Short mmCIF file of C-alpha atoms in Angstrom, two decimals:
data_model
loop_
_atom_site.label_atom_id
_atom_site.label_comp_id
_atom_site.label_asym_id
_atom_site.label_seq_id
_atom_site.Cartn_x
_atom_site.Cartn_y
_atom_site.Cartn_z
CA UNK A 47 -83.02 -7.23 -96.65
CA UNK A 48 -79.80 -7.69 -98.51
CA UNK A 49 -77.49 -10.16 -96.92
CA UNK A 50 -74.00 -9.05 -96.08
CA UNK A 51 -71.00 -11.30 -96.16
CA UNK A 52 -67.69 -10.37 -94.68
CA UNK A 53 -64.21 -11.79 -94.60
CA UNK A 54 -61.26 -11.25 -92.33
CA UNK A 55 -57.67 -11.60 -93.46
CA UNK A 56 -55.16 -11.92 -90.64
CA UNK A 57 -51.47 -11.21 -91.02
CA UNK A 58 -50.43 -14.40 -89.22
CA UNK A 59 -46.89 -13.24 -88.53
CA UNK A 60 -47.99 -9.86 -87.16
CA UNK A 61 -50.63 -11.31 -84.84
CA UNK A 62 -49.61 -11.60 -81.19
CA UNK A 63 -52.59 -13.69 -80.11
CA UNK A 64 -53.92 -11.19 -77.56
CA UNK A 65 -57.48 -12.37 -78.20
CA UNK A 66 -59.08 -8.91 -78.18
CA UNK A 67 -60.58 -9.50 -81.64
CA UNK A 68 -62.12 -12.78 -80.48
CA UNK A 69 -63.88 -10.86 -77.68
CA UNK A 70 -64.88 -7.98 -79.98
CA UNK A 71 -66.48 -10.21 -82.61
CA UNK A 72 -70.30 -10.05 -82.28
CA UNK A 73 -70.87 -13.11 -84.48
CA UNK A 74 -68.41 -15.52 -82.86
CA UNK A 75 -66.35 -15.88 -86.02
CA UNK A 76 -62.81 -15.66 -84.74
CA UNK A 77 -60.76 -18.06 -82.62
CA UNK A 78 -57.13 -18.34 -81.61
CA UNK A 79 -55.30 -21.03 -83.51
CA UNK A 80 -53.72 -24.01 -81.78
CA UNK A 81 -50.78 -23.57 -84.11
CA UNK A 82 -48.25 -20.83 -83.44
CA UNK A 83 -46.53 -18.44 -85.83
CA UNK A 84 -42.76 -18.07 -86.10
CA UNK A 85 -42.74 -15.77 -83.08
CA UNK A 86 -44.60 -18.29 -80.93
CA UNK A 87 -48.01 -16.62 -80.79
CA UNK A 88 -51.35 -18.36 -81.28
CA UNK A 89 -52.64 -16.27 -84.16
CA UNK A 90 -56.29 -15.55 -84.94
CA UNK A 91 -58.21 -17.32 -87.68
CA UNK A 92 -61.80 -17.52 -88.90
CA UNK A 93 -63.43 -20.50 -87.26
CA UNK A 94 -66.91 -19.75 -88.68
CA UNK A 95 -66.23 -17.75 -91.87
CA UNK A 96 -69.83 -18.01 -93.09
CA UNK A 97 -71.05 -15.98 -90.07
CA UNK A 98 -68.83 -12.95 -90.70
CA UNK A 99 -70.76 -9.74 -91.42
CA UNK A 100 -67.71 -7.55 -92.04
CA UNK A 101 -68.43 -5.15 -89.17
CA UNK A 102 -64.67 -4.50 -88.75
CA UNK A 103 -64.88 -4.53 -84.94
CA UNK A 104 -61.95 -6.96 -84.87
CA UNK A 105 -59.88 -4.64 -87.03
CA UNK A 106 -60.67 -1.60 -84.90
CA UNK A 107 -59.59 -3.21 -81.63
CA UNK A 108 -56.51 -5.00 -83.03
CA UNK A 109 -53.47 -3.30 -81.46
CA UNK A 110 -51.12 -4.71 -84.07
CA UNK A 111 -53.17 -3.69 -87.10
CA UNK A 112 -52.86 -7.16 -88.58
CA UNK A 113 -56.54 -7.53 -89.54
CA UNK A 114 -57.94 -6.48 -92.90
CA UNK A 115 -61.71 -6.67 -93.35
CA UNK A 116 -63.71 -7.09 -96.57
CA UNK A 117 -67.47 -6.83 -96.97
CA UNK A 118 -69.88 -7.42 -99.81
CA UNK A 119 -73.64 -7.41 -100.30
CA UNK A 120 -75.01 -10.57 -101.86
CA UNK B 84 -69.73 -18.24 -102.47
CA UNK B 85 -66.08 -18.61 -101.61
CA UNK B 86 -63.90 -16.24 -99.67
CA UNK B 87 -61.70 -15.68 -102.70
CA UNK B 88 -64.53 -13.74 -104.40
CA UNK B 89 -64.96 -11.57 -101.33
CA UNK B 90 -61.35 -10.67 -100.75
CA UNK B 91 -60.96 -8.02 -103.43
CA UNK B 92 -59.77 -4.40 -103.15
CA UNK B 93 -63.23 -3.03 -104.00
CA UNK B 94 -64.75 -4.81 -100.98
CA UNK B 95 -62.18 -3.48 -98.52
CA UNK B 96 -63.78 -1.90 -95.45
CA UNK B 97 -60.93 -1.83 -92.99
CA UNK B 98 -57.18 -2.02 -93.48
CA UNK B 99 -53.88 -0.64 -92.39
CA UNK B 100 -53.37 3.09 -92.89
CA UNK B 101 -50.69 4.14 -95.36
CA UNK B 102 -49.20 6.43 -92.72
CA UNK B 103 -48.48 3.46 -90.50
CA UNK B 104 -45.17 1.71 -91.15
CA UNK B 105 -45.25 -1.91 -92.21
CA UNK B 106 -43.32 -3.28 -89.23
CA UNK B 107 -44.21 -5.42 -86.24
CA UNK B 108 -44.71 -3.46 -83.04
CA UNK B 109 -42.59 -4.12 -79.96
CA UNK B 110 -45.53 -3.60 -77.61
CA UNK B 111 -46.83 -6.46 -75.49
CA UNK B 112 -49.81 -8.38 -76.91
CA UNK B 113 -53.04 -6.45 -76.32
CA UNK B 114 -51.37 -3.14 -75.46
CA UNK B 115 -53.58 -0.09 -75.97
CA UNK B 116 -50.68 1.85 -77.50
CA UNK B 117 -51.13 -0.02 -80.78
CA UNK B 118 -54.76 1.04 -81.09
CA UNK B 119 -53.97 4.70 -80.37
CA UNK B 120 -51.08 4.63 -82.89
CA UNK B 121 -53.43 3.19 -85.44
CA UNK B 122 -56.11 5.84 -84.79
CA UNK B 123 -53.54 8.63 -85.08
CA UNK B 124 -52.18 7.19 -88.34
CA UNK B 125 -55.68 6.92 -89.79
CA UNK B 126 -56.51 10.50 -88.83
CA UNK B 127 -53.25 11.90 -90.21
CA UNK B 128 -54.01 10.12 -93.48
CA UNK B 129 -57.67 11.25 -93.51
CA UNK B 130 -56.83 14.88 -92.85
CA UNK B 131 -53.91 14.81 -95.31
CA UNK B 132 -51.43 16.32 -92.86
CA UNK B 133 -48.67 13.71 -93.04
CA UNK B 134 -46.14 16.20 -94.43
CA UNK B 135 -46.67 18.80 -91.74
CA UNK B 136 -47.14 16.64 -88.65
CA UNK B 137 -44.45 16.51 -85.98
CA UNK B 138 -44.78 14.12 -83.07
CA UNK B 139 -42.90 14.44 -79.81
CA UNK B 140 -42.42 11.19 -77.92
CA UNK B 141 -40.71 11.33 -74.54
CA UNK B 142 -39.51 8.37 -72.50
CA UNK B 143 -41.96 5.54 -72.05
CA UNK B 144 -43.11 2.53 -74.02
CA UNK B 145 -44.14 4.87 -76.84
CA UNK B 146 -40.59 6.16 -77.23
CA UNK B 147 -40.31 3.93 -80.31
CA UNK B 148 -43.39 5.48 -81.91
CA UNK B 149 -41.10 6.88 -84.61
CA UNK B 150 -40.75 3.34 -85.92
CA UNK B 151 -44.49 2.97 -86.43
CA UNK B 152 -45.95 6.25 -87.72
CA UNK B 153 -44.38 7.70 -90.83
CA UNK B 154 -44.17 11.38 -89.85
CA UNK B 155 -41.46 13.61 -88.36
CA UNK B 156 -40.62 12.81 -84.77
CA UNK B 157 -38.61 14.38 -82.03
CA UNK B 158 -37.52 12.56 -78.90
CA UNK B 159 -37.74 14.50 -75.63
CA UNK B 160 -36.42 13.90 -72.13
CA UNK B 161 -38.72 12.27 -69.63
CA UNK B 162 -41.77 14.51 -69.16
CA UNK B 163 -40.40 17.38 -71.24
CA UNK B 164 -42.43 16.75 -74.38
CA UNK B 165 -44.78 19.76 -73.95
CA UNK B 166 -41.76 22.07 -73.65
CA UNK B 167 -40.17 20.63 -76.81
CA UNK B 168 -43.52 20.75 -78.62
CA UNK B 169 -43.90 24.39 -77.58
CA UNK B 170 -40.60 25.21 -79.27
CA UNK B 171 -41.49 23.33 -82.45
CA UNK B 172 -44.97 24.80 -82.75
CA UNK B 173 -43.67 28.33 -82.18
CA UNK B 174 -40.89 27.98 -84.75
CA UNK B 175 -43.11 26.23 -87.29
CA UNK B 176 -46.62 27.53 -86.61
CA UNK B 177 -47.95 26.02 -89.82
CA UNK B 178 -47.11 22.52 -88.59
CA UNK B 179 -49.32 20.28 -86.54
CA UNK B 180 -47.45 19.28 -83.38
CA UNK B 181 -48.54 16.67 -80.90
CA UNK B 182 -47.03 14.99 -77.86
CA UNK B 183 -47.62 11.39 -76.99
CA UNK B 184 -47.13 10.78 -73.30
CA UNK B 185 -47.81 8.17 -70.67
CA UNK B 186 -49.03 8.79 -67.16
CA UNK B 187 -45.72 8.35 -65.38
CA UNK B 188 -44.26 10.81 -67.84
CA UNK B 189 -47.01 13.42 -67.98
CA UNK B 190 -48.55 13.26 -64.50
CA UNK B 191 -45.40 12.80 -62.46
CA UNK B 192 -42.12 13.85 -64.01
CA UNK B 193 -43.60 16.26 -66.52
CA UNK B 194 -46.39 17.69 -64.36
CA UNK B 195 -44.81 21.15 -64.42
CA UNK B 196 -44.28 21.17 -68.20
CA UNK B 197 -47.78 20.07 -69.08
CA UNK B 198 -49.35 22.51 -66.63
CA UNK B 199 -47.56 25.51 -68.14
CA UNK B 200 -47.92 24.42 -71.77
CA UNK B 201 -51.68 24.10 -71.20
CA UNK B 202 -51.78 27.41 -69.32
CA UNK B 203 -50.02 29.21 -72.18
CA UNK B 204 -52.47 27.61 -74.59
CA UNK B 205 -49.85 26.34 -77.01
CA UNK B 206 -51.29 25.06 -80.26
CA UNK B 207 -50.44 21.44 -79.63
CA UNK B 208 -52.32 18.21 -79.12
CA UNK B 209 -51.45 16.22 -76.01
CA UNK B 210 -52.26 12.52 -76.16
CA UNK B 211 -52.15 11.19 -72.62
CA UNK B 212 -52.10 7.42 -72.19
CA UNK B 213 -53.26 6.63 -68.66
CA UNK B 214 -52.71 3.03 -67.62
CA UNK B 215 -52.20 3.70 -63.92
CA UNK B 216 -48.57 2.55 -63.69
CA UNK B 217 -45.10 3.09 -65.11
CA UNK B 218 -45.42 0.40 -67.77
CA UNK B 219 -41.99 0.49 -69.38
CA UNK B 220 -39.86 0.33 -66.26
CA UNK B 221 -41.62 -2.60 -64.65
CA UNK B 222 -45.00 -1.54 -63.30
CA UNK B 223 -44.12 0.90 -60.53
CA UNK B 224 -46.71 3.17 -58.91
CA UNK B 225 -47.59 6.34 -60.83
CA UNK B 226 -49.60 9.35 -59.62
CA UNK B 227 -52.62 7.89 -61.42
CA UNK B 228 -52.43 4.48 -59.70
CA UNK B 229 -55.78 3.71 -58.08
CA UNK B 230 -56.22 3.45 -54.33
CA UNK B 231 -55.41 -0.08 -53.22
CA UNK B 232 -53.96 -1.04 -56.61
CA UNK B 233 -51.04 -3.46 -56.39
CA UNK B 234 -47.91 -2.43 -58.28
CA UNK B 235 -44.30 -3.48 -57.97
CA UNK B 236 -43.56 -0.59 -55.59
CA UNK B 237 -46.85 -0.89 -53.67
CA UNK B 238 -47.07 -4.66 -53.14
CA UNK B 239 -49.85 -4.27 -50.56
CA UNK B 240 -51.78 -1.76 -52.64
CA UNK B 241 -51.55 2.03 -52.84
CA UNK B 242 -51.97 3.58 -49.42
CA UNK B 243 -53.42 7.07 -49.80
CA UNK B 244 -52.05 8.20 -46.43
CA UNK B 245 -48.54 7.36 -47.57
CA UNK B 246 -48.70 7.88 -51.34
CA UNK B 247 -51.47 10.41 -51.84
CA UNK B 248 -54.57 10.12 -53.97
CA UNK B 249 -54.80 9.13 -57.64
CA UNK B 250 -54.51 12.28 -59.70
CA UNK B 251 -57.21 13.24 -62.20
CA UNK B 252 -54.83 15.25 -64.32
CA UNK B 253 -57.28 15.74 -67.18
CA UNK B 254 -59.77 17.49 -64.87
CA UNK B 255 -56.95 19.73 -63.66
CA UNK B 256 -56.06 20.66 -67.24
CA UNK B 257 -59.69 21.54 -67.97
CA UNK B 258 -59.45 24.28 -65.34
CA UNK B 259 -56.71 26.08 -67.25
CA UNK B 260 -57.91 28.77 -69.67
CA UNK B 261 -55.34 27.81 -72.34
CA UNK B 262 -57.00 24.50 -73.17
CA UNK B 263 -59.77 24.33 -75.73
CA UNK B 264 -60.82 20.71 -75.85
CA UNK B 265 -60.26 18.33 -72.96
CA UNK B 266 -61.65 14.84 -73.07
CA UNK B 267 -61.18 11.39 -71.62
CA UNK B 268 -61.62 8.34 -73.82
CA UNK B 269 -60.75 4.64 -73.93
CA UNK B 270 -60.01 2.07 -76.62
CA UNK B 271 -60.97 -1.20 -74.91
CA UNK B 272 -63.94 -1.94 -77.19
CA UNK B 273 -64.64 -1.22 -80.84
CA UNK B 274 -67.30 1.35 -79.89
CA UNK B 275 -64.94 3.12 -77.47
CA UNK B 276 -62.14 3.12 -80.06
CA UNK B 277 -64.44 4.63 -82.69
CA UNK B 278 -65.51 7.30 -80.21
CA UNK B 279 -61.90 7.97 -79.32
CA UNK B 280 -61.15 8.45 -83.01
CA UNK B 281 -63.90 11.07 -83.28
CA UNK B 282 -62.52 12.90 -80.25
CA UNK B 283 -58.97 12.82 -81.57
CA UNK B 284 -60.19 14.13 -84.92
CA UNK B 285 -61.91 17.03 -83.21
CA UNK B 286 -58.79 17.70 -81.15
CA UNK B 287 -56.56 17.74 -84.25
CA UNK B 288 -58.98 20.06 -86.05
CA UNK B 289 -58.95 22.41 -83.05
CA UNK B 290 -55.16 22.53 -83.09
CA UNK B 291 -55.12 23.15 -86.85
CA UNK B 292 -57.61 26.00 -86.28
CA UNK B 293 -55.25 27.45 -83.60
CA UNK B 294 -57.83 27.23 -80.85
CA UNK B 295 -55.34 26.38 -78.10
CA UNK B 296 -54.17 23.21 -76.45
CA UNK B 297 -56.21 20.07 -76.95
CA UNK B 298 -55.83 17.37 -74.36
CA UNK B 299 -57.01 13.81 -74.97
CA UNK B 300 -56.61 11.27 -72.21
CA UNK B 301 -56.94 7.62 -73.21
CA UNK B 302 -57.61 5.31 -70.29
CA UNK B 303 -55.57 2.26 -71.22
CA UNK B 304 -54.51 -1.13 -70.03
CA UNK B 305 -51.05 -2.41 -69.26
CA UNK B 306 -51.71 -6.12 -69.07
CA UNK B 307 -48.04 -7.02 -68.50
CA UNK B 308 -47.70 -4.49 -65.70
CA UNK B 309 -51.03 -5.46 -64.19
CA UNK B 310 -50.10 -9.18 -64.53
CA UNK B 311 -53.29 -10.07 -66.41
CA UNK B 312 -54.29 -11.41 -69.79
CA UNK B 313 -55.26 -8.72 -72.33
CA UNK B 314 -58.95 -9.64 -72.09
CA UNK B 315 -58.92 -9.71 -68.26
CA UNK B 316 -57.09 -6.38 -68.21
CA UNK B 317 -59.85 -4.79 -70.29
CA UNK B 318 -62.49 -6.11 -67.90
CA UNK B 319 -60.49 -4.93 -64.89
CA UNK B 320 -60.12 -1.51 -66.47
CA UNK B 321 -63.83 -1.27 -67.10
CA UNK B 322 -64.64 -2.23 -63.52
CA UNK B 323 -62.00 -0.20 -61.70
CA UNK B 324 -60.37 2.48 -63.85
CA UNK B 325 -63.41 3.87 -65.66
CA UNK B 326 -65.53 4.51 -62.51
CA UNK B 327 -62.67 6.66 -61.17
CA UNK B 328 -61.76 8.16 -64.53
CA UNK B 329 -65.18 8.57 -66.19
CA UNK B 330 -65.15 8.82 -69.96
CA UNK B 331 -66.46 11.79 -71.90
CA UNK B 332 -65.75 15.39 -72.80
CA UNK B 333 -64.71 17.53 -69.85
CA UNK B 334 -64.28 20.82 -71.66
CA UNK B 335 -65.24 21.99 -75.12
CA UNK B 336 -64.51 25.68 -75.44
CA UNK B 337 -61.98 28.04 -76.97
CA UNK B 338 -58.69 29.33 -75.63
CA UNK B 339 -59.34 31.95 -72.96
CA UNK B 340 -63.06 31.29 -73.17
CA UNK B 341 -65.41 30.35 -70.41
CA UNK B 342 -64.87 27.04 -68.77
CA UNK B 343 -67.95 24.95 -69.40
CA UNK B 344 -67.58 21.83 -67.34
CA UNK B 345 -69.73 18.96 -68.39
#
């Protein structure tokens, strides 16, 4: 079976740190950052980037549309 | 393999729709409005109807929707969106007209307007965001507030003897012969949001085919009004709102056709 690798790019300034993407992620990739953006929100980042499968669940549930998802077969 | 090799336009699987404006939303973190805006933008782009779409947003949190979706918008008075949309769709029958209303707006103040627009079978799409309270004005009780639910005007919980029962407005609309497609969806999980997108697509196609009014309720959260975190609000919604407002298609028929209740 071909392995799939994914990547998530978060618009750090647009993220409001609601945490819905962290819950939606089936592979436990995302976490909320300890750092805050200029608006004071703990934005999302990829804690375990090697586990991402590019399913785009995080992007679908993101209310602020700040997640872009890429996927590639390797 | 490094992420840099992955992040290329040809590998893109999910991104922001071109119909959606590149601005930050004013909604609270985790608000369901953002997801529904996004789904609508994606569908307008997919169906290629950006130039002929007119949205009607009455008073509510979504009153600023014109800042976020790049189509023509008209603001309406509180609850009067179906009446305004009726006028627009009759004057410009080639356009796709939709209203975007909350539950305080549609079920309470605009109950008369929505009832008659659906009864006349106007060719409009009604997107009904049901979060059980008046979100914008500070979390007061709405007709859809659940029994026993604490809001700022029912601090000891909704008392049905005093305030009446929570109103299943979508089921009422399904009884009217003017509606063609009546469904209730949610956007709390990725699966539910994808399903909601399919329903909204069907609803838009029905309106474009002049089959009558399409009515899509989206059971939503208002984590600020409910005084919860976004994640807790989703869990609360799943445990309390969805049993009372079960998800799924309620009517799938044509205008004036037989009512097939599922």
